[in-house]
């Protein structure tokens, strides 16, 4: 049974690509209600009481894994954090057999992060619980884009009509891809800013404008979203040195001055300070909303877990 509200949602959250404005707004509106509650607010209720959420992370994480765990617990669910290194995967059990085995224990949701693009979608075909993509390779990180959008919406009051510069290592970034899909769907203008080696021309087809001169790319934008340089996904040299990268593409006070005076600074974390962002601007608590992004991560993941679970018959919080 689904409520009319959740009936518009897919069974799984595998990406932002393909979601409609209404679907994105439903996640954001629901998350905004959670964001307005205190961390121990009784108004949460326990809509996932007696249900189980399993976190299955094949890549390291601080923010995403912790916030999914907190989110599920605040909703009353039991949470299992699978230790992949201590699981039967180390004995040669396949990814699919692992997911099918966990599904047989009837969790409400599997939250999966994997280094390979498409791995989470593949597993979603093999299970009947909800699957949430917590980041798959360079493909998508949908809950990151939702928490970024919620942060922007709360600070700016809207998404439509804003200009957002997504800067740096776009090529290896699932965060960039999910954000481009979300922001363009919601009526924002997106600029992809970075060196030629790190901004694939394909992002133009996704609706982003491309800038290889950061000073041009930042001019008059409302939001400066910096990306982590993902050296772990790079084979070969994509730029001469970290020092050179910072000089041309690192966000510092001088480059930030080209954006609108009230432009917000964002970063999904973890940050490489002194490479893509200077501490001076990262820690400017008037302009930087990096900590707020983390806080909104819990609210967004509560909304996602509840709305996807709700498709199998629970009341939504009012
Ligand atoms: N932004 C993000 O996904 O961070 P973690 O890798 O720490 O989860």
Coordinates of C-alpha atoms and ligand atoms in Angstrom, one line a residue:
X1 CA 0.0 0.0 0.0
X2 CA 1.3 3.5 -0.8
X3 CA -0.1 6.9 0.2
X4 CA -0.9 9.3 -2.6
X5 CA 2.1 11.3 -1.5
X6 CA 4.7 8.5 -1.8
X7 CA 3.0 6.9 -4.8
X8 CA 4.9 9.2 -7.1
X9 CA 8.3 7.9 -5.9
X10 CA 10.3 5.0 -7.4
X11 CA 11.0 1.9 -5.3
X12 CA 14.7 2.7 -5.0
X13 CA 16.7 5.9 -4.9
X14 CA 19.5 5.1 -7.4
X15 CA 20.1 8.5 -8.8
X16 CA 18.7 12.0 -9.4
X17 CA 18.7 11.5 -13.2
X18 CA 15.2 10.9 -14.2
X19 CA 13.5 12.2 -11.1
X20 CA 10.9 14.9 -11.7
X21 CA 10.5 18.2 -10.0
X22 CA 7.6 16.9 -8.0
X23 CA 9.6 13.9 -6.8
X24 CA 12.6 16.0 -5.8
X25 CA 10.3 18.5 -4.1
X26 CA 8.7 15.7 -2.1
X27 CA 12.0 14.6 -0.7
X28 CA 13.1 18.2 0.0
X29 CA 9.8 19.2 1.7
X30 CA 9.8 16.1 3.8
X31 CA 13.5 16.7 4.8
X32 CA 12.8 20.3 5.6
X33 CA 10.2 19.2 8.2
X34 CA 12.9 17.0 9.8
X35 CA 15.4 19.8 9.7
X36 CA 13.1 22.0 11.7
X37 CA 13.0 19.5 14.5
X38 CA 15.7 19.2 17.2
X39 CA 18.0 16.2 17.2
X40 CA 16.0 14.5 20.1
X41 CA 12.6 15.8 19.1
X42 CA 9.7 13.5 20.0
X43 CA 7.9 14.8 16.9
X44 CA 9.9 12.3 14.9
X45 CA 7.7 9.5 16.1
X46 CA 9.1 6.1 15.4
X47 CA 7.8 5.5 11.9
X48 CA 10.4 2.7 11.2
X49 CA 9.9 1.0 14.6
X50 CA 10.6 -2.7 14.2
X51 CA 12.1 -2.4 10.8
X52 CA 15.8 -2.9 9.8
X53 CA 18.1 -0.8 7.7
X54 CA 21.4 -2.3 6.5
X55 CA 24.4 -0.1 5.6
X56 CA 26.6 -1.9 3.1
X57 CA 29.6 0.3 2.3
X58 CA 32.3 -1.0 0.0
X59 CA 34.1 2.4 0.1
X60 CA 35.1 4.5 3.1
X61 CA 32.8 7.1 4.4
X62 CA 32.4 9.4 7.4
X63 CA 29.4 11.6 6.7
X64 CA 27.2 9.4 4.6
X65 CA 27.4 6.3 6.6
X66 CA 27.1 8.0 10.0
X67 CA 24.2 10.1 8.9
X68 CA 22.3 7.2 7.4
X69 CA 22.8 5.3 10.7
X70 CA 21.6 8.3 12.7
X71 CA 18.7 8.9 10.4
X72 CA 17.5 5.3 10.7
X73 CA 17.9 5.3 14.4
X74 CA 16.0 8.6 14.8
X75 CA 13.1 7.0 12.9
X76 CA 13.1 4.0 15.3
X77 CA 14.7 1.5 13.0
X78 CA 17.3 -1.2 13.9
X79 CA 20.5 -0.5 12.0
X80 CA 23.2 -3.0 10.9
X81 CA 26.5 -1.7 9.6
X82 CA 28.0 -4.5 7.6
X83 CA 31.8 -4.7 8.0
X84 CA 32.6 -5.6 4.4
X85 CA 36.1 -6.7 5.3
X86 CA 34.8 -9.1 8.0
X87 CA 32.0 -10.5 5.7
X88 CA 31.9 -13.5 3.5
X89 CA 32.9 -11.4 0.6
X90 CA 36.5 -12.0 1.8
X91 CA 35.8 -15.7 1.2
X92 CA 34.8 -15.1 -2.4
X93 CA 31.0 -14.5 -2.0
X94 CA 29.8 -12.4 -4.9
X95 CA 28.3 -8.9 -4.6
X96 CA 25.0 -10.2 -5.8
X97 CA 24.9 -13.2 -3.5
X98 CA 25.8 -10.9 -0.6
X99 CA 22.8 -8.6 -1.4
X100 CA 20.4 -11.5 -2.0
X101 CA 21.5 -13.0 1.4
X102 CA 20.9 -9.7 3.2
X103 CA 17.6 -9.3 1.5
X104 CA 16.4 -12.7 2.7
X105 CA 16.6 -11.2 6.3
X106 CA 13.8 -8.8 5.2
X107 CA 15.4 -5.4 5.8
X108 CA 13.3 -2.3 5.0
X109 CA 16.2 -0.8 3.1
X110 CA 19.8 -1.5 1.9
X111 CA 22.0 1.5 1.8
X112 CA 24.9 0.8 -0.6
X113 CA 28.1 2.5 -1.5
X114 CA 30.4 0.9 -4.1
X115 CA 33.4 2.0 -6.1
X116 CA 31.9 0.9 -9.4
X117 CA 29.3 3.0 -11.3
X118 CA 26.2 0.9 -11.8
X119 CA 26.9 -1.6 -9.0
X120 CA 24.1 -0.3 -6.8
X121 CA 21.5 -0.4 -9.7
X122 CA 22.5 -4.0 -10.4
X123 CA 21.9 -5.0 -6.9
X124 CA 18.6 -3.2 -6.8
X125 CA 17.4 -5.6 -9.5
X126 CA 18.1 -8.6 -7.2
X127 CA 16.3 -7.6 -4.0
X128 CA 12.7 -6.5 -3.1
X129 CA 13.6 -4.1 -0.3
X130 CA 14.3 -0.4 -1.0
X131 CA 17.8 0.3 -2.2
X132 CA 19.4 3.7 -1.6
X133 CA 22.5 4.6 -3.6
X134 CA 25.1 6.1 -1.1
X135 CA 27.5 6.7 -4.0
X136 CA 28.5 4.5 -6.9
X137 CA 31.8 5.3 -8.6
X138 CA 31.8 8.5 -10.5
X139 CA 28.1 8.0 -11.4
X140 CA 25.7 9.4 -8.7
X141 CA 25.4 10.3 -5.0
X142 CA 21.7 11.3 -4.9
X143 CA 21.3 12.0 -1.2
X144 CA 24.3 14.4 -1.4
X145 CA 22.6 16.4 -4.1
X146 CA 19.4 16.4 -2.0
X147 CA 21.2 17.7 1.1
X148 CA 23.0 20.3 -1.0
X149 CA 19.7 21.4 -2.4
X150 CA 18.0 21.6 1.0
X151 CA 20.9 23.7 2.3
X152 CA 20.6 26.1 -0.6
X153 CA 16.9 26.3 -0.3
X154 CA 17.0 27.0 3.4
X155 CA 19.6 29.7 3.0
X156 CA 18.4 31.3 -0.3
X157 CA 14.7 30.5 -0.1
X158 CA 14.7 28.9 -3.6
X159 CA 16.6 26.9 -6.2
X160 CA 15.0 28.3 -9.3
X161 CA 16.9 31.2 -10.9
X162 CA 20.1 30.7 -9.0
X163 CA 23.5 30.3 -10.7
X164 CA 25.6 27.6 -9.2
X165 CA 29.3 27.1 -10.1
X166 CA 30.4 23.4 -9.5
X167 CA 34.2 23.7 -9.4
X168 CA 37.2 21.3 -9.7
X169 CA 37.3 17.6 -10.3
X170 CA 34.0 17.2 -12.1
X171 CA 35.3 14.2 -14.1
X172 CA 35.5 11.9 -11.1
X173 CA 32.6 13.4 -9.1
X174 CA 29.3 11.6 -8.5
X175 CA 28.4 14.6 -6.4
X176 CA 28.8 16.9 -9.5
X177 CA 26.7 14.6 -11.7
X178 CA 23.8 14.3 -9.1
X179 CA 23.9 18.0 -8.5
X180 CA 23.8 19.0 -12.2
X181 CA 20.7 16.7 -12.7
X182 CA 19.0 18.1 -9.6
X183 CA 19.8 21.8 -10.0
X184 CA 18.9 21.9 -13.7
X185 CA 15.7 20.0 -13.1
X186 CA 14.8 22.6 -10.4
X187 CA 15.4 25.6 -12.7
X188 CA 18.9 26.7 -11.6
X189 CA 21.7 27.5 -14.0
X190 CA 24.8 25.3 -13.5
X191 CA 28.4 26.1 -14.5
X192 CA 31.0 23.3 -14.5
X193 CA 34.3 25.0 -13.8
X194 CA 37.8 23.4 -13.9
X195 CA 40.8 22.4 -16.0
X196 CA 40.2 20.8 -19.3
X197 CA 41.6 17.5 -17.9
X198 CA 38.9 17.4 -15.2
X199 CA 35.7 18.8 -16.9
X200 CA 34.4 16.3 -19.4
X201 CA 32.5 17.9 -22.4
X202 CA 29.7 15.5 -21.7
X203 CA 28.4 17.7 -18.8
X204 CA 27.2 20.1 -21.5
X205 CA 24.6 17.6 -22.6
X206 CA 23.5 17.4 -19.0
X207 CA 22.7 21.1 -19.1
X208 CA 25.8 22.6 -17.6
X209 CA 27.9 25.5 -19.1
X210 CA 31.6 24.8 -19.1
X211 CA 34.3 27.3 -17.9
X212 CA 38.1 26.6 -17.9
X213 CA 38.9 29.9 -16.4
X214 CA 37.8 29.9 -12.7
X215 CA 37.6 33.7 -12.6
X216 CA 35.1 33.7 -15.5
X217 CA 33.2 30.8 -14.0
X218 CA 32.7 32.4 -10.6
X219 CA 31.6 35.8 -11.9
X220 CA 28.3 36.8 -10.2
X221 CA 27.3 33.2 -9.1
X222 CA 25.0 32.7 -6.1
X223 CA 26.7 29.4 -5.0
X224 CA 30.3 28.2 -5.2
X225 CA 30.3 24.5 -4.8
X226 CA 33.9 23.1 -4.5
X227 CA 34.7 19.5 -5.3
X228 CA 37.3 17.3 -3.7
X229 CA 40.2 16.4 -6.0
X230 CA 39.8 12.6 -6.1
X231 CA 43.3 11.3 -6.5
X232 CA 42.2 7.8 -5.6
X233 CA 40.2 7.6 -8.9
X234 CA 43.0 9.2 -11.1
X235 CA 45.3 7.1 -13.2
X236 CA 48.1 9.4 -14.5
X237 CA 48.6 13.1 -14.0
X238 CA 45.6 15.4 -14.4
X239 CA 47.4 18.5 -13.2
X240 CA 51.1 19.4 -12.7
X241 CA 51.1 19.8 -8.9
X242 CA 48.7 20.5 -6.0
X243 CA 50.3 23.9 -5.7
X244 CA 49.6 24.7 -9.3
X245 CA 46.1 23.4 -9.0
X246 CA 45.4 25.7 -6.0
X247 CA 46.8 28.7 -7.8
X248 CA 44.4 28.3 -10.8
X249 CA 41.4 26.3 -9.4
X250 CA 41.6 26.5 -5.6
X251 CA 39.0 28.7 -3.9
X252 CA 40.6 31.6 -2.0
X253 CA 39.4 35.0 -0.9
X254 CA 40.5 36.7 -4.2
X255 CA 38.6 34.3 -6.5
X256 CA 35.6 34.3 -4.2
X257 CA 35.4 38.1 -4.6
X258 CA 34.2 37.6 -8.2
X259 CA 31.0 35.8 -7.0
X260 CA 28.0 37.7 -5.7
X261 CA 28.8 39.3 -2.3
X262 CA 26.2 37.0 -0.7
X263 CA 27.4 33.8 -2.5
X264 CA 27.5 30.7 -0.4
X265 CA 30.5 28.4 -0.2
X266 CA 29.8 24.7 -0.3
X267 CA 31.9 21.5 -0.2
X268 CA 30.6 17.9 0.1
X269 CA 33.6 16.9 2.2
X270 CA 36.1 15.5 2.9
X271 CA 38.1 18.6 2.0
X272 CA 41.7 18.8 0.8
X273 CA 42.5 22.1 2.4
X274 CA 45.1 24.1 0.4
X275 CA 44.4 22.1 -2.7
X276 CA 40.8 22.9 -3.8
X277 CA 39.9 25.2 -1.0
X278 CA 41.7 27.6 1.3
X279 CA 41.0 27.3 5.1
X280 CA 40.3 31.0 5.2
X281 CA 37.1 30.6 3.1
X282 CA 36.2 27.1 4.2
X283 CA 36.0 28.3 7.8
X284 CA 34.3 31.6 7.0
X285 CA 31.1 30.9 8.9
X286 CA 29.2 33.8 7.4
X287 CA 29.6 32.4 3.9
X288 CA 30.5 28.8 4.2
X289 CA 27.6 26.3 4.8
X290 CA 29.8 23.2 4.8
X291 CA 28.7 22.3 8.4
X292 CA 25.1 23.0 7.6
X293 CA 25.4 20.5 4.6
X294 CA 26.5 17.8 7.1
X295 CA 23.5 18.7 9.4
X296 CA 21.1 18.6 6.5
X297 CA 22.5 15.1 5.6
X298 CA 20.7 13.6 8.5
X299 CA 17.3 15.3 7.7
X300 CA 17.5 14.3 4.0
X301 CA 18.4 10.7 4.9
X302 CA 15.5 10.5 7.4
X303 CA 13.2 11.7 4.6
X304 CA 14.5 9.3 2.0
X305 CA 14.4 6.2 4.4
X306 CA 10.9 7.1 5.6
X307 CA 9.4 7.9 2.2
X308 CA 10.8 4.8 0.5
X309 CA 9.8 2.6 3.5
X310 CA 6.4 4.3 3.5
X311 CA 5.8 2.8 0.1
X312 CA 5.2 -0.5 1.8
X313 CA 2.5 0.9 4.1
X314 CA 3.5 3.4 6.9
X315 CA 2.0 6.8 7.7
X316 CA 4.3 9.8 6.9
X317 CA 5.0 12.3 9.7
X318 CA 2.8 15.2 9.7
Ligands
LIG1 N1 30.3 13.7 1.1 C1 30.5 12.4 1.3 O1 29.9 11.5 0.7 O2 31.3 12.2 2.4 P1 31.7 10.7 3.0 O3 32.6 10.1 1.9 O4 32.5 11.0 4.3 O5 30.5 9.9 3.2

